[in-house]
Short mmCIF file of C-alpha atoms in Angstrom, two decimals:
data_model
loop_
_atom_site.label_atom_id
_atom_site.label_comp_id
_atom_site.label_asym_id
_atom_site.label_seq_id
_atom_site.Cartn_x
_atom_site.Cartn_y
_atom_site.Cartn_z
CA GLU A 1 22.66 -61.25 15.41
CA ASP A 2 21.21 -57.26 15.34
CA GLN A 3 18.80 -56.09 16.88
CA VAL A 4 16.38 -53.09 17.48
CA THR A 5 14.48 -52.75 20.30
CA GLN A 6 11.74 -49.77 22.17
CA SER A 7 11.54 -48.36 24.14
CA PRO A 8 8.68 -48.10 26.24
CA GLU A 9 6.24 -49.98 24.40
CA ALA A 10 3.73 -47.86 25.31
CA LEU A 11 3.11 -44.55 26.65
CA ARG A 12 1.11 -42.29 28.20
CA LEU A 13 0.84 -38.76 28.15
CA GLN A 14 -0.90 -35.38 29.23
CA GLU A 15 -1.59 -32.51 25.98
CA GLY A 16 1.41 -30.05 26.69
CA GLU A 17 3.35 -33.39 28.54
CA SER A 18 6.83 -33.05 27.00
CA SER A 19 8.94 -36.26 27.13
CA SER A 20 10.68 -39.29 24.98
CA LEU A 21 11.18 -42.95 22.92
CA ASN A 22 13.79 -44.59 22.78
CA CYS A 23 15.42 -46.94 19.42
CA SER A 24 18.78 -49.02 20.97
CA TYR A 25 20.54 -51.23 18.12
CA THR A 26 22.92 -52.71 17.69
CA VAL A 27 25.06 -53.88 14.54
CA SER A 28 27.93 -53.79 12.90
CA GLY A 29 27.88 -51.07 10.52
CA LEU A 30 24.54 -48.68 11.03
CA ARG A 31 23.74 -46.61 7.40
CA GLY A 32 20.83 -45.14 8.19
CA LEU A 33 18.06 -45.48 11.23
CA PHE A 34 14.46 -44.29 10.17
CA TRP A 35 11.71 -43.04 12.22
CA TYR A 36 8.76 -43.64 11.21
CA ARG A 37 4.22 -42.19 12.25
CA GLN A 38 1.95 -45.09 12.54
CA ASP A 39 -1.81 -44.99 12.84
CA PRO A 40 -4.03 -47.78 14.09
CA GLY A 41 -5.13 -49.66 10.03
CA LYS A 42 -2.34 -47.59 8.13
CA GLY A 43 1.05 -48.01 6.35
CA PRO A 44 3.84 -46.50 8.10
CA GLU A 45 4.61 -42.94 7.55
CA PHE A 46 8.58 -41.13 7.64
CA LEU A 47 9.74 -38.66 9.88
CA PHE A 48 13.52 -38.30 10.32
CA THR A 49 16.35 -40.60 8.49
CA LEU A 50 19.82 -40.14 10.64
CA TYR A 51 23.03 -40.79 9.59
CA SER A 52 25.65 -39.93 11.70
CA ALA A 53 25.94 -39.88 15.18
CA GLY A 54 25.50 -36.38 16.84
CA GLU A 55 23.03 -35.73 13.60
CA GLU A 56 19.83 -34.77 14.52
CA LYS A 57 16.24 -33.34 12.74
CA GLU A 58 13.58 -31.82 13.67
CA LYS A 59 9.80 -31.67 12.44
CA GLU A 60 7.24 -29.99 14.37
CA ARG A 61 7.20 -31.07 17.96
CA LEU A 62 9.27 -34.28 17.60
CA LYS A 63 13.08 -33.81 17.48
CA ALA A 64 15.39 -37.47 16.05
CA THR A 65 18.79 -37.71 17.69
CA LEU A 66 21.06 -40.36 16.77
CA THR A 67 24.20 -41.77 19.29
CA LYS A 68 26.73 -44.44 18.68
CA LYS A 69 23.89 -47.24 20.61
CA GLU A 70 20.90 -45.42 20.32
CA SER A 71 18.19 -42.46 18.77
CA PHE A 72 15.73 -40.73 20.89
CA LEU A 73 12.79 -39.91 19.72
CA HIS A 74 11.60 -36.16 21.42
CA ILE A 75 7.64 -35.10 22.09
CA THR A 76 7.80 -31.45 22.85
CA ALA A 77 4.01 -30.26 24.58
CA PRO A 78 2.33 -32.85 22.59
CA LYS A 79 -1.07 -32.40 21.00
CA PRO A 80 -4.01 -35.37 20.99
CA GLU A 81 -3.04 -35.38 17.01
CA ASP A 82 0.78 -37.54 17.77
CA SER A 83 -1.60 -40.72 19.07
CA ALA A 84 0.07 -43.18 16.85
CA THR A 85 2.69 -45.91 16.73
CA TYR A 86 6.73 -44.70 16.62
CA LEU A 87 8.26 -46.88 15.06
CA CYS A 88 12.56 -47.50 14.10
CA ALA A 89 14.20 -49.05 12.03
CA VAL A 90 17.60 -49.48 10.95
CA GLU A 91 19.68 -50.22 8.31
CA ASP A 92 23.04 -52.43 9.01
CA GLY A 93 26.07 -52.33 6.33
CA GLY A 94 25.61 -55.65 5.05
CA SER A 95 22.37 -55.38 4.26
CA GLN A 96 21.85 -53.65 0.82
CA GLY A 97 19.12 -51.26 2.26
CA ASN A 98 16.76 -54.20 4.01
CA LEU A 99 15.79 -52.36 7.50
CA ILE A 100 15.58 -54.41 10.38
CA PHE A 101 12.69 -52.98 12.90
CA GLY A 102 11.76 -52.43 16.27
CA LYS A 103 8.54 -53.36 18.19
CA GLY A 104 7.25 -49.46 17.97
CA THR A 105 6.41 -47.68 21.34
CA LYS A 106 2.15 -46.86 20.99
CA LEU A 107 2.39 -42.72 22.48
CA SER A 108 -0.91 -42.20 23.74
CA VAL A 109 -1.90 -38.27 24.18
CA LYS A 110 -5.09 -36.90 26.74
CA PRO A 111 -6.53 -33.99 25.86
CA ASP B 1 5.41 -36.98 -2.83
CA VAL B 2 6.19 -40.39 -3.39
CA LYS B 3 2.87 -42.81 -3.89
CA VAL B 4 2.75 -46.91 -3.15
CA THR B 5 -1.08 -47.96 -3.57
CA GLN B 6 -1.69 -51.53 -2.79
CA SER B 7 -4.62 -53.28 -5.30
CA SER B 8 -7.33 -54.25 -1.85
CA ARG B 9 -7.60 -52.37 2.50
CA TYR B 10 -8.55 -55.56 3.49
CA LEU B 11 -9.66 -59.53 1.68
CA VAL B 12 -10.71 -61.92 3.08
CA LYS B 13 -10.25 -65.23 1.27
CA ARG B 14 -10.88 -69.30 1.79
CA THR B 15 -8.01 -71.42 2.92
CA GLY B 16 -6.41 -72.75 0.16
CA GLU B 17 -6.26 -70.39 -2.24
CA LYS B 18 -5.30 -68.57 -4.17
CA VAL B 19 -4.15 -64.83 -3.63
CA PHE B 20 -2.69 -62.12 -5.63
CA LEU B 21 -1.62 -58.48 -3.39
CA GLU B 22 -0.79 -55.88 -5.63
CA CYS B 23 1.77 -53.48 -5.59
CA VAL B 24 2.29 -49.99 -7.19
CA GLN B 25 5.17 -46.74 -6.92
CA ASP B 26 5.21 -44.14 -8.99
CA MET B 27 8.66 -43.19 -8.28
CA ASP B 28 11.18 -44.97 -10.61
CA HIS B 29 12.22 -46.83 -7.83
CA GLU B 30 14.36 -49.61 -8.03
CA ASN B 31 14.31 -51.70 -5.02
CA MET B 32 10.04 -52.74 -3.54
CA PHE B 33 9.69 -54.78 -0.10
CA TRP B 34 6.35 -57.58 0.73
CA TYR B 35 6.23 -57.10 5.56
CA ARG B 36 3.39 -58.43 7.26
CA GLN B 37 2.34 -57.17 10.59
CA ASP B 38 1.95 -59.07 13.43
CA PRO B 39 0.91 -57.46 17.00
CA GLY B 40 3.67 -58.42 18.83
CA LEU B 41 6.23 -59.16 16.39
CA GLY B 42 6.47 -56.04 14.32
CA LEU B 43 7.21 -55.95 10.42
CA ARG B 44 9.05 -59.36 9.10
CA LEU B 45 10.06 -59.50 5.60
CA ILE B 46 9.17 -61.51 3.47
CA TYR B 47 10.48 -61.03 -0.14
CA PHE B 48 12.07 -58.02 -1.77
CA SER B 49 13.80 -57.15 -5.16
CA TYR B 50 16.09 -54.91 -6.84
CA ASP B 51 14.76 -54.71 -10.22
CA VAL B 52 12.22 -56.46 -12.19
CA LYS B 53 11.89 -59.67 -12.65
CA MET B 54 15.02 -60.23 -9.35
CA LYS B 55 13.12 -61.34 -6.20
CA GLU B 56 15.57 -62.14 -2.65
CA LYS B 57 13.50 -63.99 0.04
CA GLY B 58 13.57 -62.06 3.27
CA ASP B 59 12.54 -63.43 6.75
CA ILE B 60 9.77 -64.76 7.00
CA PRO B 61 9.54 -66.62 2.08
CA GLU B 62 7.83 -69.55 3.76
CA GLY B 63 4.37 -70.06 1.90
CA TYR B 64 4.86 -66.80 -0.44
CA SER B 65 5.60 -66.73 -3.64
CA VAL B 66 6.57 -62.28 -5.74
CA SER B 67 6.76 -61.69 -9.35
CA ARG B 68 8.03 -57.86 -10.63
CA GLU B 69 7.69 -58.62 -14.18
CA LYS B 70 7.68 -54.18 -14.26
CA LYS B 71 9.90 -52.13 -12.67
CA GLU B 72 6.63 -50.28 -11.20
CA ARG B 73 4.72 -53.11 -9.78
CA PHE B 74 5.29 -55.89 -7.21
CA SER B 75 2.53 -58.46 -6.63
CA LEU B 76 3.13 -60.89 -3.45
CA ILE B 77 1.54 -64.14 -4.55
CA LEU B 78 -0.23 -67.25 -1.77
CA GLU B 79 -0.14 -70.34 -3.04
CA SER B 80 -2.84 -71.86 -0.57
CA ALA B 81 -3.96 -69.41 1.48
CA SER B 82 -3.73 -70.85 5.10
CA THR B 83 -4.70 -68.98 8.87
CA ASN B 84 -1.32 -68.87 10.09
CA GLN B 85 -0.96 -65.59 7.03
CA THR B 86 -4.04 -64.12 8.80
CA SER B 87 -2.64 -60.85 8.74
CA MET B 88 -1.57 -57.34 7.60
CA TYR B 89 0.24 -56.76 4.99
CA LEU B 90 2.67 -54.23 3.36
CA CYS B 91 4.56 -52.83 0.76
CA ALA B 92 7.60 -50.46 0.41
CA SER B 93 9.74 -48.93 -1.61
CA SER B 94 12.98 -47.18 -2.33
CA LEU B 95 15.31 -45.71 -4.39
CA VAL B 96 18.65 -48.12 -5.94
CA PHE B 97 21.18 -46.61 -2.83
CA SER B 98 21.68 -47.30 0.65
CA GLY B 99 20.73 -46.47 3.01
CA GLU B 100 17.66 -44.55 1.29
CA THR B 101 14.63 -44.51 2.88
CA GLN B 102 11.26 -47.02 2.75
CA TYR B 103 8.10 -45.27 2.28
CA PHE B 104 5.34 -47.21 2.28
CA GLY B 105 1.80 -48.36 1.31
CA PRO B 106 -1.31 -47.73 3.16
CA GLY B 107 -1.41 -51.68 3.49
CA THR B 108 -3.92 -55.02 3.09
CA ARG B 109 -5.64 -56.52 6.17
CA LEU B 110 -5.53 -59.98 5.10
CA LEU B 111 -8.45 -61.85 6.84
CA VAL B 112 -8.37 -66.56 5.52
CA LEU B 113 -11.05 -68.17 7.19
#
């Protein structure tokens, strides 16, 4: 069965303390891996799409990387406004565009 | 920018009522999706649609139906609302191709009393 597991479930950082979030997946054929940010009471906001192992994408303090089994979301020198839940989702080759979501990592950045 | 809008941010309904949740996207996307999100369970797919008048069941379709009469609009219907359908409902849309990003609306928080 296809699975997406995110770790840790929750992460508390001090402002400026860099860290990484993990998304491990098992699918029969990866069509794409997606990272979203979700603020409380709002819909997920798209961050990145990764398609193949070795691919990297960056946006401000965030950098996403992909291997054959997992993806990392690196957060460099985070600020309090980076506090949110970060969701990972994968599209399996046989799923016709449907995504399998992880349960998310809740990030809190304290000033 | 892609824009997905949902008809209500908050709804309170009574058990047994028929509930309509509406979603509209303005990017001419072929695919539209309805999810529910619950603490500890993550996002779960209820129904999706690849084209007008087409619908496919997702992982948890029981107790729900959908309607897509126009390309830009996708409605989720709770035929007879129950308390276990209290949840955050999220609509999303994407282009027809596989591997395309899904863009989400702001969500509707539904409380069934």
